[in-house]
Tab-separated table of C-alpha atoms in Angstrom:
chain	number	residue	atom	x	y	z
A	60	MET	CA	130.574	91.450	52.272
A	61	SER	CA	132.887	89.628	49.960
A	62	ILE	CA	132.741	85.971	50.999
A	63	ARG	CA	135.360	85.041	48.405
A	64	HIS	CA	137.901	87.480	50.046
A	65	GLY	CA	136.950	86.589	53.654
A	66	LEU	CA	137.723	82.931	52.987
A	67	LEU	CA	140.992	83.867	51.274
A	68	ALA	CA	142.040	86.007	54.183
A	69	LEU	CA	141.402	83.021	56.574
A	70	LEU	CA	143.271	80.690	54.265
A	71	SER	CA	146.170	82.961	54.254
A	72	GLN	CA	146.610	82.096	58.011
A	73	GLY	CA	146.878	78.343	56.889
A	74	PRO	CA	145.131	75.433	55.454
A	75	ARG	CA	141.509	74.824	56.579
A	76	TYR	CA	138.365	72.796	55.695
A	77	GLY	CA	134.938	74.077	54.859
A	78	TYR	CA	133.184	73.893	58.320
A	79	GLN	CA	136.354	75.449	59.880
A	80	LEU	CA	136.264	78.296	57.529
A	81	ARG	CA	132.512	78.992	58.137
A	82	ALA	CA	132.982	78.832	62.041
A	83	GLU	CA	136.073	81.142	61.795
A	84	PHE	CA	134.245	83.594	59.331
A	85	GLU	CA	131.240	83.874	61.585
A	86	SER	CA	133.476	84.218	64.648
A	87	SER	CA	135.367	87.150	63.054
A	88	THR	CA	132.223	88.965	62.053
A	89	GLY	CA	130.277	88.200	65.226
A	90	ALA	CA	127.764	86.121	63.322
A	91	THR	CA	126.657	89.430	61.651
A	92	TRP	CA	126.807	87.698	58.191
A	93	PRO	CA	125.997	84.143	58.802
A	94	LEU	CA	127.160	81.739	56.131
A	95	ASN	CA	125.544	78.368	55.174
A	96	ILE	CA	127.922	75.660	54.393
A	97	GLY	CA	126.657	75.567	50.705
A	98	GLN	CA	127.981	79.110	50.253
A	99	VAL	CA	131.253	78.134	51.574
A	100	TYR	CA	131.786	75.097	49.356
A	101	THR	CA	130.424	76.985	46.326
A	102	THR	CA	132.923	79.774	46.911
A	103	LEU	CA	135.740	77.361	47.451
A	104	SER	CA	134.963	75.636	44.132
A	105	ARG	CA	135.087	78.978	42.286
A	106	LEU	CA	138.323	79.835	44.124
A	107	GLU	CA	139.749	76.384	43.048
A	108	ARG	CA	138.729	77.047	39.437
A	109	ASP	CA	140.404	80.441	39.437
A	110	GLU	CA	143.594	78.828	40.855
A	111	LEU	CA	143.497	80.967	44.087
A	112	VAL	CA	143.167	78.055	46.278
A	113	THR	CA	144.112	74.288	45.873
A	114	ARG	CA	142.674	71.106	47.607
A	115	VAL	CA	145.559	69.516	49.471
A	116	GLY	CA	143.851	66.315	50.395
A	117	ALA	CA	141.497	65.404	53.403
A	118	ASP	CA	142.000	65.296	57.052
A	119	ASP	CA	141.469	62.212	59.315
A	120	GLU	CA	137.785	62.691	59.192
A	121	GLY	CA	137.585	62.762	55.442
A	122	ARG	CA	137.059	66.451	55.017
A	123	PHE	CA	138.729	68.237	52.156
A	124	VAL	CA	141.432	70.673	53.240
A	125	TYR	CA	142.162	73.817	51.012
A	126	ARG	CA	145.273	75.899	50.891
A	127	ILE	CA	145.914	79.393	49.360
A	128	THR	CA	147.974	79.628	46.261
A	129	ALA	CA	150.505	82.307	45.540
A	130	GLU	CA	147.962	84.154	43.368
A	131	GLY	CA	145.396	83.804	46.015
A	132	GLU	CA	147.912	85.510	48.369
A	133	ARG	CA	148.366	88.374	45.944
A	134	ASP	CA	144.596	88.657	45.300
A	135	VAL	CA	143.744	88.954	49.055
A	136	ARG	CA	146.613	91.444	49.557
A	137	ARG	CA	145.185	93.533	46.711
A	138	TRP	CA	141.712	93.435	48.467
A	139	PHE	CA	143.206	94.707	51.813
A	140	THR	CA	144.942	97.609	50.082
A	141	THR	CA	142.108	98.606	47.620
A	142	PRO	CA	139.507	100.817	49.064
A	143	ILE	CA	135.810	99.720	48.697
A	144	ALA	CA	133.798	102.019	46.377
A	145	ARG	CA	130.282	103.019	47.225
A	146	THR	CA	129.180	101.576	43.925
A	147	ASP	CA	130.671	98.147	44.963
A	148	ARG	CA	128.245	97.870	47.757
A	149	PRO	CA	124.796	96.296	47.683
A	150	ARG	CA	121.871	98.621	46.873
A	151	ASP	CA	120.397	100.459	49.890
A	152	GLU	CA	116.904	99.059	50.103
A	153	LEU	CA	115.905	101.847	52.561
A	154	ALA	CA	116.941	104.476	50.157
A	155	ILE	CA	114.946	102.712	47.368
A	156	LYS	CA	111.973	102.390	49.578
A	157	LEU	CA	111.777	106.073	50.546
A	158	ALA	CA	112.280	107.005	46.920
A	159	MET	CA	109.488	104.817	45.895
A	160	ALA	CA	107.245	106.141	48.717
A	161	VAL	CA	107.841	109.671	47.684
A	162	THR	CA	106.746	108.977	44.196
A	163	THR	CA	103.871	106.569	44.884
A	164	PRO	CA	100.467	108.327	45.282
A	165	GLY	CA	98.635	107.522	48.554
A	166	VAL	CA	101.741	106.645	50.584
A	167	ASP	CA	102.273	108.495	53.844
A	168	VAL	CA	106.009	109.207	53.522
A	169	THR	CA	106.185	110.598	57.030
A	170	GLN	CA	104.750	107.442	58.497
A	171	VAL	CA	107.211	105.289	56.464
A	172	VAL	CA	110.087	107.381	57.974
A	173	GLN	CA	108.684	107.290	61.494
A	174	THR	CA	108.224	103.570	61.453
A	175	GLN	CA	111.799	103.070	60.191
A	176	ARG	CA	113.278	105.509	62.655
A	177	SER	CA	111.639	103.708	65.621
A	178	ALA	CA	113.066	100.331	64.385
A	179	THR	CA	116.467	101.835	63.846
A	180	LEU	CA	116.592	103.394	67.258
A	181	ARG	CA	115.527	100.083	68.966
A	182	SER	CA	118.505	98.387	67.020
A	183	LEU	CA	120.853	101.153	68.023
A	184	GLN	CA	119.890	100.721	71.821
A	185	ASP	CA	120.573	96.930	71.434
A	186	LEU	CA	124.007	97.462	69.769
A	187	THR	CA	124.948	100.070	72.296
A	188	ARG	CA	124.106	97.649	75.155
A	189	LEU	CA	126.206	94.912	73.375
A	190	LYS	CA	129.008	97.397	73.261
A	191	ALA	CA	128.783	98.363	76.976
A	192	ASP	CA	128.897	94.743	77.981
A	193	SER	CA	132.099	94.130	76.175
A	194	PRO	CA	135.594	95.050	77.136
A	195	THR	CA	136.971	98.291	75.572
A	196	ILE	CA	140.003	96.528	74.071
A	197	PRO	CA	139.418	92.839	74.028
A	198	ALA	CA	142.562	90.739	74.292
A	199	ASP	CA	141.404	88.035	71.703
A	200	PRO	CA	141.795	89.012	68.130
A	201	GLY	CA	138.409	87.495	67.263
A	202	ASP	CA	136.836	89.651	69.909
A	203	ARG	CA	138.633	92.697	68.540
A	204	ALA	CA	137.288	91.983	65.059
A	205	TRP	CA	133.680	91.652	66.520
A	206	ARG	CA	134.210	94.943	68.418
A	207	LEU	CA	135.119	96.707	65.211
A	208	VAL	CA	131.939	95.105	63.347
A	209	LEU	CA	129.748	96.150	66.281
A	210	GLU	CA	130.989	99.738	66.265
A	211	SER	CA	130.645	99.888	62.428
A	212	MET	CA	126.921	98.784	62.973
A	213	ILE	CA	126.430	101.493	65.676
A	214	PHE	CA	127.865	104.192	63.359
A	215	GLN	CA	125.769	103.043	60.506
A	216	ALA	CA	122.541	103.055	62.730
A	217	GLU	CA	123.478	106.542	64.050
A	218	ALA	CA	123.885	107.817	60.593
A	219	GLU	CA	120.556	106.251	59.389
A	220	VAL	CA	118.705	107.977	62.257
A	221	ARG	CA	120.142	111.259	61.220
A	222	TRP	CA	119.309	110.736	57.507
A	223	LEU	CA	115.828	109.668	58.481
A	224	ASP	CA	115.418	112.999	60.415
A	225	HIS	CA	116.539	114.853	57.335
A	226	CYS	CA	114.136	112.975	55.002
A	227	GLU	CA	111.206	113.687	57.253
A	228	ALA	CA	112.268	117.418	57.529
A	229	PHE	CA	112.750	117.501	53.608
A	230	VAL	CA	109.181	115.835	52.954
A	231	VAL	CA	107.339	118.171	55.340
A	232	ARG	CA	109.240	121.253	53.770
A	233	ALA	CA	108.424	120.011	50.250
A	234	GLU	CA	104.861	119.495	51.021
A	235	ARG	CA	104.665	122.964	52.506
A	236	GLU	CA	106.226	124.764	49.766
A	237	ALA	CA	104.940	122.855	46.790
A	238	PRO	CA	102.933	125.108	44.533
A	239	VAL	CA	99.225	124.616	44.820
A	240	SER	CA	98.030	123.528	41.367
A	241	GLU	CA	94.897	125.346	40.245
A	242	PRO	CA	92.012	123.520	38.798
A	243	ALA	CA	92.082	123.523	35.073
A	244	ALA	CA	89.640	126.247	33.613
A	245	ASP	CA	86.760	124.962	31.563
A	246	PRO	CA	87.367	125.182	27.837
A	247	ALA	CA	85.707	128.181	26.212
A	248	PRO	CA	82.230	127.432	25.040
A	249	GLU	CA	82.192	126.762	21.306
A	250	ARG	CA	80.439	129.410	19.248
A	251	GLN	CA	77.117	128.389	18.109
A	252	THR	CA	76.443	129.483	14.559
A	253	THR	CA	72.692	130.280	13.971
A	254	LYS	CA	71.019	130.771	10.632
A	255	GLU	CA	70.856	134.416	11.379
A	256	GLY	CA	74.609	134.473	11.881
A	257	ARG	CA	75.412	132.915	8.646
A	258	ARG	CA	73.454	135.584	6.756
């Protein structure tokens, strides 16, 4: 998740201070990606350095208020219209874990897959319950944003279960069809040369 662009998107709706940005960010994403306030202010400092936001003073309680600049508006609009490439996303830890399991002697890959599948199915059930308890088309824009995030998580969990099923079938088939390596033959005994043989 791009915290930078998430904050810019919120600031494009009007000036805000750090705690307000954090609360609105978490509300929009259903607290799926919780932010600590340090991340918010570090990101705001970088955005200010890059002239994408500017500090416009403080509110009555002394909190610094930030406003997006024209360049910041252009940057966030580019973000909205540019597709996210697979290579721009964080590494998939589960794919790395299974790749390592397949190549590490003594690891029961099937057990690794089954353990993960059980956890993913539990998560999928929890997410599906959450969806069932929420309105189909929420009236509040924040609730609509959360609904889309929730459905994204459900689709990802369903895809993960399908991929894990594929991994298990692949590993079982590979083990069944792998050629059995035959033990190496003993080297031919060396010829012993006797005195008679040298004559």
